[in-house]
Amino acid sequence: MPTTHAADGTGIAYEVEGSGPLLVLVHGLTENRGMWDPVVERLLGDYTCARLDMRGHGESDAPGDYDALGMAGDLAAVVEALDAPAPPVVVGHSMGGLLATAYAAGGAGPVRGVVNVDQGLRFSAFAQQVRPLAPALSGEAFGETFVALMEALDPEPLDAATRERLHELHAAASPDVVLALWRPLFESTDAELDSLVETIVLPNVQVPYLAIHGSDPGPGYAEWLTGHVPSATVEVWDGHGHWPHLVDPDRFADRVRAFTASL
């Protein structure tokens, strides 16, 4: 398994398959690159598909430093190691959607476009949901609390095997990783979270941006996002829950093809 290193020396495992324009696929919190299997199977004939384990996940190192914006450097290290002839399209699910957005916004490396799969960027709304759970997540009840939170993200549309695979990953979640990534949600005010996104991240996203949500991301969300990122398109695949790319990988692969063809 190839490994590259982020700027701080953290080893990042990745794999590359297929041929054609480069797609870089970034998994969600506590998951790993293997969760992209159904999508990659459908795209290999048209793309070079690179997927990585973010730090603290899968076969990558777990250094203890999990600043979300800094973790975009893990993605940058993989893109640099691939040395592709043209910039990639970065596809990220959940936490991976945030990291793909941060990568595009921070100028960490070349990028042609971003596909954000069910990661809302109004973090104040999510913070309001998880802050009351901070004591449980910080103690012995972490495991059961985290699993219950993830299962509340509407996994029912998924097939039984995928649900079980996700349940195993969520049950094995590292509290150090989750709490480090969610610390800003617990320690920052709603105003601070919104200001970070609206003034530092989103204004710097200058590439075509597709946001796919498996349920309604909230009143006015599409208008809010496109107001800050004029290149953004927001789609709601109602009834698909938090993992729309796994509920209907054929539809998702077709949408990725259409998006990249439009660039």
Coordinates of N, CA, C and O in Angstrom, one line a residue, residues 154-251:
D154 N -30.0 8.5 9.8 CA -30.9 7.9 8.8 C -30.2 6.9 7.9 O -30.1 7.1 6.7
P155 N -29.6 5.8 8.5 CA -29.0 4.8 7.6 C -29.9 3.8 7.0 O -29.5 2.9 6.3
E156 N -31.2 3.9 7.3 CA -32.2 2.9 6.9 C -32.2 2.6 5.4 O -32.4 1.5 5.0
P157 N -32.0 3.6 4.5 CA -32.0 3.3 3.1 C -30.9 2.4 2.6 O -31.0 1.8 1.5
L158 N -29.9 2.2 3.4 CA -28.7 1.4 3.1 C -29.1 -0.1 3.1 O -29.9 -0.5 3.9
D159 N -28.4 -0.9 2.4 CA -28.6 -2.3 2.5 C -28.0 -2.8 3.8 O -27.2 -2.2 4.4
A160 N -28.4 -4.0 4.2 CA -28.0 -4.5 5.5 C -26.5 -4.7 5.7 O -26.0 -4.4 6.7
A161 N -25.8 -5.2 4.7 CA -24.4 -5.4 4.7 C -23.7 -4.0 5.0 O -22.7 -4.0 5.7
T162 N -24.1 -3.0 4.2 CA -23.4 -1.7 4.4 C -23.7 -1.1 5.8 O -22.8 -0.5 6.4
R163 N -25.0 -1.3 6.2 CA -25.3 -0.8 7.6 C -24.4 -1.4 8.6 O -23.9 -0.8 9.6
E164 N -24.2 -2.7 8.5 CA -23.4 -3.5 9.5 C -21.9 -3.0 9.4 O -21.3 -2.9 10.4
R165 N -21.5 -2.8 8.2 CA -20.1 -2.4 8.0 C -19.9 -1.0 8.7 O -18.9 -0.8 9.4
L166 N -20.8 -0.1 8.5 CA -20.7 1.2 9.1 C -20.8 1.1 10.6 O -20.1 1.8 11.3
H167 N -21.7 0.3 11.1 CA -21.9 0.1 12.5 C -20.6 -0.4 13.2 O -20.2 0.1 14.2
E168 N -19.9 -1.3 12.5 CA -18.6 -1.8 13.1 C -17.6 -0.7 13.1 O -16.9 -0.6 14.1
L169 N -17.5 0.1 12.1 CA -16.6 1.2 12.1 C -16.9 2.3 13.2 O -16.0 2.8 13.9
H170 N -18.2 2.6 13.3 CA -18.6 3.6 14.3 C -18.4 3.1 15.7 O -18.0 3.8 16.6
A171 N -18.6 1.8 15.9 CA -18.4 1.2 17.2 C -17.0 1.2 17.6 O -16.6 1.2 18.8
A172 N -16.1 1.1 16.6 CA -14.6 1.1 16.9 C -14.0 2.5 16.9 O -12.8 2.6 16.9
A173 N -14.8 3.5 16.8 CA -14.3 4.9 16.7 C -13.4 5.3 17.9 O -13.6 4.9 19.0
S174 N -12.3 6.0 17.5 CA -11.4 6.5 18.5 C -11.9 7.8 19.2 O -12.1 8.8 18.5
P175 N -12.1 7.8 20.5 CA -12.5 9.1 21.1 C -11.6 10.2 20.9 O -12.0 11.3 20.7
D176 N -10.3 9.9 20.8 CA -9.3 10.9 20.6 C -9.5 11.6 19.3 O -9.4 12.9 19.2
V177 N -9.8 10.9 18.3 CA -10.0 11.5 16.9 C -11.3 12.3 16.9 O -11.3 13.4 16.5
V178 N -12.4 11.7 17.4 CA -13.6 12.4 17.3 C -13.6 13.6 18.1 O -14.1 14.7 17.7
L179 N -13.2 13.5 19.4 CA -13.2 14.7 20.3 C -12.3 15.8 19.8 O -12.6 17.0 19.9
A180 N -11.2 15.4 19.2 CA -10.2 16.5 18.7 C -10.9 17.2 17.5 O -10.8 18.4 17.4
L181 N -11.5 16.4 16.6 CA -12.2 17.1 15.4 C -13.4 17.9 15.8 O -13.7 18.9 15.2
W182 N -14.1 17.5 16.8 CA -15.3 18.2 17.3 C -15.0 19.2 18.3 O -16.0 19.9 18.7
R183 N -13.8 19.4 18.8 CA -13.5 20.3 19.9 C -14.0 21.8 19.5 O -14.6 22.4 20.4
P184 N -13.8 22.2 18.3 CA -14.3 23.6 18.0 C -15.8 23.7 18.1 O -16.3 24.8 18.5
L185 N -16.6 22.6 17.9 CA -18.0 22.6 18.1 C -18.4 22.8 19.5 O -19.4 23.5 19.9
F186 N -17.6 22.3 20.4 CA -17.9 22.4 21.9 C -17.4 23.7 22.4 O -18.0 24.2 23.4
E187 N -16.3 24.2 21.9 CA -15.6 25.3 22.6 C -15.9 26.7 21.9 O -15.6 27.7 22.5
S188 N -16.4 26.7 20.7 CA -16.6 27.9 19.9 C -18.1 28.3 20.0 O -18.9 27.5 20.1
T189 N -18.3 29.6 19.9 CA -19.7 30.0 19.9 C -20.3 29.8 18.5 O -19.5 29.7 17.5
D190 N -21.6 29.9 18.4 CA -22.2 29.8 17.1 C -21.7 30.9 16.1 O -21.4 30.6 15.0
A191 N -21.6 32.1 16.7 CA -21.1 33.2 15.9 C -19.7 33.0 15.4 O -19.3 33.3 14.2
E192 N -18.8 32.4 16.2 CA -17.4 32.1 15.8 C -17.4 31.1 14.7 O -16.6 31.2 13.8
L193 N -18.2 30.0 14.9 CA -18.2 29.0 13.8 C -18.7 29.5 12.5 O -18.1 29.2 11.5
D194 N -19.8 30.3 12.5 CA -20.3 30.9 11.3 C -19.3 31.8 10.7 O -19.2 31.9 9.4
S195 N -18.7 32.6 11.5 CA -17.7 33.6 10.9 C -16.5 32.9 10.3 O -16.1 33.3 9.2
L196 N -16.0 31.8 10.9 CA -14.9 31.0 10.3 C -15.3 30.6 8.9 O -14.5 30.7 7.9
V197 N -16.5 30.0 8.7 CA -16.9 29.4 7.4 C -17.2 30.6 6.4 O -16.8 30.5 5.3
E198 N -17.9 31.6 6.9 CA -18.4 32.6 6.0 C -17.3 33.6 5.6 O -17.4 34.2 4.5
T199 N -16.3 33.8 6.4 CA -15.3 34.8 6.0 C -13.9 34.2 5.6 O -13.2 34.9 4.9
I200 N -13.6 33.0 6.0 CA -12.3 32.4 5.8 C -12.4 31.3 4.8 O -11.5 31.2 3.8
V201 N -13.4 30.4 4.9 CA -13.4 29.2 4.0 C -14.1 29.5 2.7 O -13.5 29.5 1.6
L202 N -15.4 29.8 2.8 CA -16.2 29.8 1.6 C -15.8 30.8 0.6 O -15.9 30.6 -0.6
P203 N -15.5 32.1 1.0 CA -15.1 33.1 0.0 C -13.9 32.7 -0.9 O -13.7 33.2 -2.0
N204 N -13.1 31.7 -0.4 CA -11.9 31.3 -1.1 C -12.1 30.1 -2.0 O -11.2 29.6 -2.6
V205 N -13.4 29.5 -2.1 CA -13.7 28.4 -2.9 C -14.0 29.0 -4.3 O -15.1 29.6 -4.5
Q206 N -13.1 28.9 -5.3 CA -13.3 29.5 -6.6 C -13.6 28.5 -7.7 O -13.6 28.9 -8.9
V207 N -13.7 27.3 -7.4 CA -13.9 26.2 -8.4 C -15.4 25.8 -8.4 O -16.1 26.0 -7.4
P208 N -15.8 25.1 -9.5 CA -17.2 24.5 -9.5 C -17.4 23.6 -8.3 O -16.5 22.8 -7.9
Y209 N -18.5 23.7 -7.7 CA -18.8 23.0 -6.4 C -20.1 22.4 -6.4 O -21.2 23.1 -6.6
L210 N -20.2 21.1 -6.2 CA -21.5 20.4 -6.2 C -21.7 19.8 -4.8 O -20.9 19.1 -4.3
A211 N -22.8 20.2 -4.2 CA -23.2 19.7 -2.9 C -24.4 18.8 -3.0 O -25.5 19.2 -3.5
I212 N -24.3 17.5 -2.6 CA -25.3 16.6 -2.7 C -25.7 16.2 -1.3 O -24.9 15.7 -0.5
H213 N -27.0 16.4 -0.9 CA -27.5 16.0 0.4 C -28.6 15.0 0.3 O -29.5 15.0 -0.6
G214 N -28.5 14.0 1.2 CA -29.5 12.9 1.2 C -30.8 13.3 1.9 O -31.8 12.5 1.9
S215 N -30.9 14.4 2.5 CA -32.1 15.0 3.1 C -32.0 16.5 3.1 O -30.9 17.0 2.9
D216 N -33.0 17.2 3.4 CA -33.1 18.6 3.4 C -32.0 19.2 4.4 O -32.1 18.9 5.6
P217 N -31.0 20.0 3.9 CA -30.0 20.5 4.8 C -30.5 21.7 5.6 O -29.7 22.2 6.4
G218 N -31.7 22.1 5.5 CA -32.3 23.1 6.3 C -32.8 24.3 5.6 O -32.4 24.5 4.4
P219 N -33.7 25.0 6.2 CA -34.3 26.2 5.5 C -33.3 27.2 5.0 O -32.4 27.6 5.8
G220 N -33.3 27.6 3.8 CA -32.4 28.6 3.2 C -31.0 28.2 3.0 O -30.2 29.0 2.6
Y221 N -30.7 26.9 3.2 CA -29.3 26.5 3.2 C -28.7 26.6 1.7 O -27.6 27.2 1.6
A222 N -29.5 26.2 0.7 CA -29.0 26.3 -0.6 C -28.7 27.8 -1.0 O -27.7 28.1 -1.6
E223 N -29.6 28.7 -0.6 CA -29.4 30.1 -0.9 C -28.2 30.6 -0.1 O -27.4 31.5 -0.6
W224 N -28.0 30.2 1.1 CA -26.9 30.6 1.9 C -25.6 30.2 1.3 O -24.7 30.9 1.1
L225 N -25.5 28.9 0.8 CA -24.3 28.4 0.3 C -24.0 29.1 -1.1 O -22.8 29.5 -1.3
T226 N -24.9 29.1 -1.9 CA -24.7 29.8 -3.2 C -24.4 31.3 -3.1 O -23.7 31.8 -3.9
G227 N -24.9 31.9 -2.0 CA -24.6 33.3 -1.8 C -23.1 33.5 -1.5 O -22.5 34.5 -1.8
H228 N -22.5 32.5 -0.8 CA -21.1 32.6 -0.4 C -20.2 31.9 -1.5 O -19.0 32.3 -1.6
V229 N -20.7 30.9 -2.2 CA -20.0 30.3 -3.2 C -20.8 30.3 -4.5 O -21.6 29.4 -4.8
P230 N -20.7 31.3 -5.3 CA -21.5 31.5 -6.5 C -21.4 30.3 -7.5 O -22.3 30.0 -8.3
S231 N -20.3 29.6 -7.4 CA -20.1 28.4 -8.3 C -20.8 27.2 -7.8 O -20.7 26.1 -8.5
A232 N -21.5 27.2 -6.7 CA -22.0 26.0 -6.1 C -23.4 25.7 -6.6 O -24.2 26.5 -7.0
T233 N -23.6 24.4 -6.7 CA -25.0 23.8 -7.0 C -25.3 22.9 -5.8 O -24.5 22.1 -5.4
V234 N -26.6 23.0 -5.4 CA -27.0 22.2 -4.2 C -28.2 21.3 -4.7 O -29.1 21.8 -5.3
E235 N -28.0 20.0 -4.5 CA -29.0 19.0 -4.8 C -29.4 18.2 -3.6 O -28.6 17.9 -2.8
V236 N -30.7 18.0 -3.5 CA -31.2 17.2 -2.4 C -31.8 15.9 -2.9 O -32.8 15.9 -3.7
W237 N -31.2 14.8 -2.6 CA -31.7 13.4 -3.0 C -32.5 12.9 -1.8 O -32.1 12.1 -1.0
D238 N -33.7 13.4 -1.8 CA -34.6 13.2 -0.6 C -34.7 11.7 -0.3 O -34.9 10.9 -1.2
G239 N -34.6 11.3 1.0 CA -34.8 9.9 1.4 C -33.5 9.1 1.3 O -33.6 7.9 1.6
H240 N -32.4 9.7 0.9 CA -31.2 8.9 0.8 C -30.3 9.0 2.1 O -29.3 8.3 2.1
G241 N -30.7 9.8 3.0 CA -29.9 9.8 4.3 C -28.5 10.4 4.1 O -28.2 11.1 3.2
H242 N -27.7 10.0 5.1 CA -26.4 10.6 5.2 C -25.4 10.0 4.2 O -24.3 10.5 4.0
W243 N -25.7 8.9 3.6 CA -24.8 8.2 2.7 C -25.4 8.0 1.3 O -25.6 6.9 0.8
P244 N -25.8 9.1 0.6 CA -26.5 8.9 -0.7 C -25.6 8.2 -1.7 O -26.2 7.5 -2.6
H245 N -24.3 8.3 -1.6 CA -23.4 7.7 -2.6 C -23.4 6.2 -2.4 O -23.1 5.4 -3.4
L246 N -23.8 5.7 -1.3 CA -23.9 4.2 -1.0 C -25.3 3.7 -1.2 O -25.5 2.5 -1.5
V247 N -26.3 4.6 -1.0 CA -27.7 4.2 -1.2 C -27.9 3.9 -2.7 O -28.5 2.9 -3.1
D248 N -27.4 4.8 -3.6 CA -27.6 4.7 -5.0 C -26.2 5.0 -5.7 O -26.1 6.1 -6.3
P249 N -25.3 4.1 -5.7 CA -24.0 4.4 -6.3 C -24.0 4.5 -7.8 O -23.2 5.3 -8.3
D250 N -25.0 3.9 -8.5 CA -25.1 4.1 -9.9 C -25.5 5.6 -10.2 O -24.9 6.2 -11.1
R251 N -26.5 6.1 -9.5 CA -26.9 7.5 -9.7 C -25.7 8.4 -9.3 O -25.5 9.4 -10.0

